[in-house]
Amino acid sequence: MATDTGDPLPRFPAGFLWGVSTSAHQIEGAAELRGPSVWDVFTAEPGRVKDGSTAAVACDHYHRYPEDVALLAGLGVNAYRFSVSWPRVASPGGLDFYDRLVDELCAAGVRPVPTLFHWDLPAGLDWLERDTAARFADHVTAVADRLGDRVTKWITLNEPAEHTLLGHALGAHAPGRRLLFDALPVAHHQLLAHGLAVRTLRAAGARDIGIANSHGPTWPASADPDDVAAAGFYDTLLNRLFAEPVLLGAYPDGLGELMPGDVAADLRVIAEPLDWYGVNYYAPTRVGAPLGTRSEFGGLAIPAELPFSIREIEGRALTDFGWPVVPEGLTELLCGFRDRYGDRLPPIVITENGCSYEGLDDQERIAYLDAHLRALHAALEAGVDVRGYFVWSLLDNFEWAEGYARRFGLVHVDHDTLERTPKASYRWFRDVLRAQG
Ligand code: FCB
């Protein structure tokens, strides 16, 4: 794999946003102090989470947030991306927690960047229902009313693609449905919720709004036309389905015909102009024609009946999660977006990038982040307007269906004692931020 060359990183522009990301369900715990989410229901079902764990305690960030904000301050980030839990906001006193957190961040000189939905839908709500989008707008109103005097930068949704695909099409995440293409309304209703959230935030005076979508280059397994077509289809599902309604006000390749409701009217809401566009990048995907059997990617089974199969990217180091390490995929992705969307693409912020590795002396993570920052800088030099970079994640946390088995943190968390210990990568990133000034 690419190794940290030891050379200082190139300089990023003045005013660049440097941060780390987390999400509520993955770190907060204190599950008894909020209503249940679809993730609480899902993790209670035997066999759903690999190590049988739940996020009832997670990192106990709910109680230990002052310590975690001190870790952010010690790291020297100027921004922190976290999420507000919708079921907590809807519970008595729930907003008080975010009020305290935002005050603590502001006092530490770290800019709060909340995500308004990161997969923890209140139990009983359902993205197959259109009304969930309207309910989300009410949630956004409540959060903006309470935090909008101190929060100026907002993220509507995290990865509606994964929430649709893993949660509703393949059943690997909450709410555990296996609807395959019948999950498409879930994508539409989340996109509608995004557009309604932008309108709600604007009405509340917000001027700095983005979304965090997951994207990656899609590589055909070969030049065979069937592989190329399958890869094109996968690219439409992962990248274009979630970018184009937002950026262009249109669904790609006739997919709009499969969506529920008055799609043309909804697209006008979905395409509310954004101030910036968030990209979560982990790795490219190599895709080929269906194999007639199920294929696998990072522990995820891709059913045989889908019109594509996921193939191994050969010759690359893998993270503990089995994801290939391909830093230049980030340059390719960003330049590709610039070429595809031209002046319809607002400035980009990398809202997640990171890797799972064990150990406190995590040299692989340092090499991964170093190489990805160089790849990001290459995109800047190629003329892509990138304004920020957030590492996933501050803390080792509850990694969804993988439980606590995957460690993405710059800070190690002992899941028995909840003790935090900064890893080598924490000190490395701190030094990078110091050098960047
Ligand atoms: C992303 C999620 C985030 C985390 C990382 C590893 O897809 O947004 O919550 O699980 O992957």
mmCIF file of C-alpha atoms in Angstrom, residues 77-266:
data_model
loop_
_atom_site.group_PDB
_atom_site.id
_atom_site.type_symbol
_atom_site.label_atom_id
_atom_site.label_comp_id
_atom_site.label_asym_id
_atom_site.label_seq_id
_atom_site.Cartn_x
_atom_site.Cartn_y
_atom_site.Cartn_z
ATOM 1 C CA VAL A 77 -9.457 20.688 14.309
ATOM 2 C CA ASN A 78 -11.454 23.775 13.463
ATOM 3 C CA ALA A 79 -14.695 21.845 12.833
ATOM 4 C CA TYR A 80 -16.523 18.824 14.237
ATOM 5 C CA ARG A 81 -19.157 16.907 12.319
ATOM 6 C CA PHE A 82 -21.572 15.061 14.603
ATOM 7 C CA SER A 83 -25.206 14.064 14.188
ATOM 8 C CA VAL A 84 -28.273 14.895 16.189
ATOM 9 C CA SER A 85 -30.341 11.847 17.021
ATOM 10 C CA TRP A 86 -33.906 12.371 15.809
ATOM 11 C CA PRO A 87 -35.392 10.121 18.560
ATOM 12 C CA ARG A 88 -33.395 12.030 21.193
ATOM 13 C CA VAL A 89 -34.503 15.392 19.858
ATOM 14 C CA ALA A 90 -38.076 14.084 20.085
ATOM 15 C CA SER A 91 -37.576 12.990 23.727
ATOM 16 C CA PRO A 92 -37.932 15.236 26.785
ATOM 17 C CA GLY A 93 -34.684 17.089 27.423
ATOM 18 C CA GLY A 94 -33.076 15.667 24.285
ATOM 19 C CA LEU A 95 -32.246 19.013 22.765
ATOM 20 C CA ASP A 96 -30.643 20.100 26.049
ATOM 21 C CA PHE A 97 -27.833 17.646 25.352
ATOM 22 C CA TYR A 98 -27.036 19.194 21.948
ATOM 23 C CA ASP A 99 -27.311 22.629 23.491
ATOM 24 C CA ARG A 100 -24.600 21.711 25.997
ATOM 25 C CA LEU A 101 -22.472 20.024 23.332
ATOM 26 C CA VAL A 102 -22.635 23.030 21.006
ATOM 27 C CA ASP A 103 -21.743 25.395 23.868
ATOM 28 C CA GLU A 104 -18.778 23.206 24.783
ATOM 29 C CA LEU A 105 -17.588 23.139 21.146
ATOM 30 C CA CYS A 106 -17.916 26.893 20.725
ATOM 31 C CA ALA A 107 -16.024 27.478 23.983
ATOM 32 C CA ALA A 108 -13.232 25.230 22.641
ATOM 33 C CA GLY A 109 -13.099 27.146 19.337
ATOM 34 C CA VAL A 110 -14.357 24.153 17.327
ATOM 35 C CA ARG A 111 -17.091 24.853 14.814
ATOM 36 C CA PRO A 112 -20.153 22.602 15.248
ATOM 37 C CA VAL A 113 -21.324 20.973 12.005
ATOM 38 C CA PRO A 114 -24.400 18.864 12.779
ATOM 39 C CA THR A 115 -25.877 16.243 10.483
ATOM 40 C CA LEU A 116 -29.645 16.186 10.910
ATOM 41 C CA PHE A 117 -30.112 12.506 10.040
ATOM 42 C CA HIS A 118 -27.519 9.737 10.248
ATOM 43 C CA TRP A 119 -29.679 6.600 9.931
ATOM 44 C CA ASP A 120 -31.248 6.465 13.430
ATOM 45 C CA LEU A 121 -34.854 6.907 12.337
ATOM 46 C CA PRO A 122 -37.347 6.958 15.237
ATOM 47 C CA ALA A 123 -38.882 3.481 15.553
ATOM 48 C CA GLY A 124 -42.350 3.522 14.040
ATOM 49 C CA LEU A 125 -41.399 5.858 11.184
ATOM 50 C CA ASP A 126 -40.709 4.403 7.761
ATOM 51 C CA TRP A 127 -38.961 5.892 4.717
ATOM 52 C CA LEU A 128 -41.335 3.972 2.468
ATOM 53 C CA GLU A 129 -43.924 6.513 3.638
ATOM 54 C CA ARG A 130 -43.906 9.950 2.067
ATOM 55 C CA ASP A 131 -45.046 11.519 5.327
ATOM 56 C CA THR A 132 -41.650 10.719 6.907
ATOM 57 C CA ALA A 133 -40.157 13.526 4.801
ATOM 58 C CA ALA A 134 -42.617 16.023 6.283
ATOM 59 C CA ARG A 135 -41.903 14.702 9.778
ATOM 60 C CA PHE A 136 -38.197 15.214 9.121
ATOM 61 C CA ALA A 137 -38.845 18.860 8.288
ATOM 62 C CA ASP A 138 -40.520 19.248 11.718
ATOM 63 C CA HIS A 139 -37.450 17.696 13.351
ATOM 64 C CA VAL A 140 -35.219 20.124 11.454
ATOM 65 C CA THR A 141 -37.348 23.060 12.624
ATOM 66 C CA ALA A 142 -36.972 21.976 16.248
ATOM 67 C CA VAL A 143 -33.179 21.647 15.947
ATOM 68 C CA ALA A 144 -32.708 24.915 14.032
ATOM 69 C CA ASP A 145 -34.868 26.818 16.543
ATOM 70 C CA ARG A 146 -32.739 25.594 19.405
ATOM 71 C CA LEU A 147 -29.219 25.589 17.926
ATOM 72 C CA GLY A 148 -29.421 28.049 15.029
ATOM 73 C CA ASP A 149 -28.047 30.939 17.098
ATOM 74 C CA ARG A 150 -24.678 29.114 17.346
ATOM 75 C CA VAL A 151 -24.689 26.580 14.504
ATOM 76 C CA THR A 152 -24.126 28.118 11.085
ATOM 77 C CA LYS A 153 -23.048 25.099 9.028
ATOM 78 C CA TRP A 154 -25.524 22.268 8.486
ATOM 79 C CA ILE A 155 -25.674 18.827 6.866
ATOM 80 C CA THR A 156 -29.121 17.481 5.992
ATOM 81 C CA LEU A 157 -28.596 13.718 5.515
ATOM 82 C CA ASN A 158 -25.820 11.183 5.771
ATOM 83 C CA GLU A 159 -25.489 8.688 2.926
ATOM 84 C CA PRO A 160 -29.065 8.139 1.803
ATOM 85 C CA ALA A 161 -27.514 5.677 -0.690
ATOM 86 C CA GLU A 162 -26.271 3.300 2.032
ATOM 87 C CA HIS A 163 -29.399 3.749 4.115
ATOM 88 C CA THR A 164 -31.437 2.738 1.057
ATOM 89 C CA LEU A 165 -29.163 -0.030 -0.181
ATOM 90 C CA LEU A 166 -27.998 -1.637 3.057
ATOM 91 C CA GLY A 167 -31.077 -0.904 5.146
ATOM 92 C CA HIS A 168 -33.917 -1.434 2.711
ATOM 93 C CA ALA A 169 -32.653 -3.285 -0.375
ATOM 94 C CA LEU A 170 -30.224 -5.837 1.119
ATOM 95 C CA GLY A 171 -31.328 -5.988 4.762
ATOM 96 C CA ALA A 172 -27.811 -5.760 6.191
ATOM 97 C CA HIS A 173 -28.583 -2.591 8.196
ATOM 98 C CA ALA A 174 -31.666 -1.327 10.059
ATOM 99 C CA PRO A 175 -34.536 -1.579 9.407
ATOM 100 C CA GLY A 176 -33.398 -4.887 7.849
ATOM 101 C CA ARG A 177 -35.635 -4.982 4.808
ATOM 102 C CA ARG A 178 -34.701 -6.950 1.681
ATOM 103 C CA LEU A 179 -36.744 -5.195 -0.963
ATOM 104 C CA LEU A 180 -34.111 -5.001 -3.725
ATOM 105 C CA PHE A 181 -35.432 -2.501 -6.311
ATOM 106 C CA ASP A 182 -38.685 -2.027 -4.423
ATOM 107 C CA ALA A 183 -36.545 0.036 -2.036
ATOM 108 C CA LEU A 184 -36.360 2.907 -4.566
ATOM 109 C CA PRO A 185 -39.129 4.949 -2.837
ATOM 110 C CA VAL A 186 -36.856 5.052 0.219
ATOM 111 C CA ALA A 187 -34.312 6.938 -1.885
ATOM 112 C CA HIS A 188 -36.942 9.353 -3.182
ATOM 113 C CA HIS A 189 -38.431 10.103 0.235
ATOM 114 C CA GLN A 190 -35.008 10.749 1.751
ATOM 115 C CA LEU A 191 -34.143 13.066 -1.129
ATOM 116 C CA LEU A 192 -37.457 14.857 -0.622
ATOM 117 C CA ALA A 193 -36.666 15.114 3.096
ATOM 118 C CA HIS A 194 -33.318 16.645 2.153
ATOM 119 C CA GLY A 195 -34.984 19.288 -0.029
ATOM 120 C CA LEU A 196 -37.558 20.114 2.647
ATOM 121 C CA ALA A 197 -34.749 20.410 5.197
ATOM 122 C CA VAL A 198 -32.893 22.878 2.976
ATOM 123 C CA ARG A 199 -36.041 24.996 2.677
ATOM 124 C CA THR A 200 -36.640 24.817 6.441
ATOM 125 C CA LEU A 201 -33.059 25.806 7.253
ATOM 126 C CA ARG A 202 -33.119 28.674 4.743
ATOM 127 C CA ALA A 203 -36.359 29.953 6.278
ATOM 128 C CA ALA A 204 -34.528 29.893 9.621
ATOM 129 C CA GLY A 205 -31.757 32.028 8.120
ATOM 130 C CA ALA A 206 -29.101 29.362 7.375
ATOM 131 C CA ARG A 207 -26.592 30.228 4.658
ATOM 132 C CA ASP A 208 -24.217 27.278 4.763
ATOM 133 C CA ILE A 209 -25.959 24.001 3.954
ATOM 134 C CA GLY A 210 -24.737 20.732 2.439
ATOM 135 C CA ILE A 211 -25.480 17.013 2.246
ATOM 136 C CA ALA A 212 -23.093 14.086 2.946
ATOM 137 C CA ASN A 213 -23.423 11.603 0.084
ATOM 138 C CA SER A 214 -21.238 8.557 -0.350
ATOM 139 C CA HIS A 215 -19.502 8.269 -3.678
ATOM 140 C CA GLY A 216 -16.736 6.306 -5.311
ATOM 141 C CA PRO A 217 -15.461 5.570 -8.801
ATOM 142 C CA THR A 218 -16.968 2.479 -10.379
ATOM 143 C CA TRP A 219 -14.509 0.413 -12.332
ATOM 144 C CA PRO A 220 -15.683 -2.146 -14.912
ATOM 145 C CA ALA A 221 -14.220 -5.601 -14.244
ATOM 146 C CA SER A 222 -13.057 -5.760 -17.889
ATOM 147 C CA ALA A 223 -13.596 -4.098 -21.265
ATOM 148 C CA ASP A 224 -16.280 -6.676 -22.049
ATOM 149 C CA PRO A 225 -19.473 -4.735 -22.931
ATOM 150 C CA ASP A 226 -21.489 -6.694 -20.349
ATOM 151 C CA ASP A 227 -19.067 -5.702 -17.589
ATOM 152 C CA VAL A 228 -19.025 -2.102 -18.791
ATOM 153 C CA ALA A 229 -22.836 -1.977 -18.819
ATOM 154 C CA ALA A 230 -23.068 -3.530 -15.349
ATOM 155 C CA ALA A 231 -20.538 -1.026 -13.993
ATOM 156 C CA GLY A 232 -22.456 1.843 -15.606
ATOM 157 C CA PHE A 233 -25.622 0.645 -13.929
ATOM 158 C CA TYR A 234 -23.915 0.415 -10.546
ATOM 159 C CA ASP A 235 -22.510 3.930 -11.042
ATOM 160 C CA THR A 236 -26.050 5.149 -11.678
ATOM 161 C CA LEU A 237 -27.298 3.521 -8.474
ATOM 162 C CA LEU A 238 -24.479 4.619 -6.181
ATOM 163 C CA ASN A 239 -23.442 7.973 -7.615
ATOM 164 C CA ARG A 240 -25.928 9.471 -10.049
ATOM 165 C CA LEU A 241 -29.184 8.476 -8.294
ATOM 166 C CA PHE A 242 -28.239 10.567 -5.280
ATOM 167 C CA ALA A 243 -26.211 13.358 -6.900
ATOM 168 C CA GLU A 244 -28.357 14.272 -9.909
ATOM 169 C CA PRO A 245 -31.725 14.992 -8.275
ATOM 170 C CA VAL A 246 -29.853 17.313 -5.888
ATOM 171 C CA LEU A 247 -27.478 18.935 -8.393
ATOM 172 C CA LEU A 248 -29.483 18.808 -11.641
ATOM 173 C CA GLY A 249 -33.088 18.404 -10.476
ATOM 174 C CA ALA A 250 -33.437 15.200 -12.508
ATOM 175 C CA TYR A 251 -33.193 11.461 -11.999
ATOM 176 C CA PRO A 252 -30.741 9.627 -14.272
ATOM 177 C CA ASP A 253 -31.685 7.034 -16.869
ATOM 178 C CA GLY A 254 -35.463 7.050 -16.446
ATOM 179 C CA LEU A 255 -35.284 6.114 -12.737
ATOM 180 C CA GLY A 256 -37.726 8.950 -12.006
ATOM 181 C CA GLU A 257 -40.471 6.855 -13.591
ATOM 182 C CA LEU A 258 -40.038 4.293 -10.825
ATOM 183 C CA MET A 259 -40.456 6.864 -8.043
ATOM 184 C CA PRO A 260 -43.704 7.535 -6.169
ATOM 185 C CA GLY A 261 -45.741 10.737 -6.065
ATOM 186 C CA ASP A 262 -45.555 13.892 -8.170
ATOM 187 C CA VAL A 263 -41.911 13.392 -9.039
ATOM 188 C CA ALA A 264 -41.536 16.546 -11.143
ATOM 189 C CA ALA A 265 -42.837 18.733 -8.305
ATOM 190 C CA ASP A 266 -40.701 16.879 -5.742
#
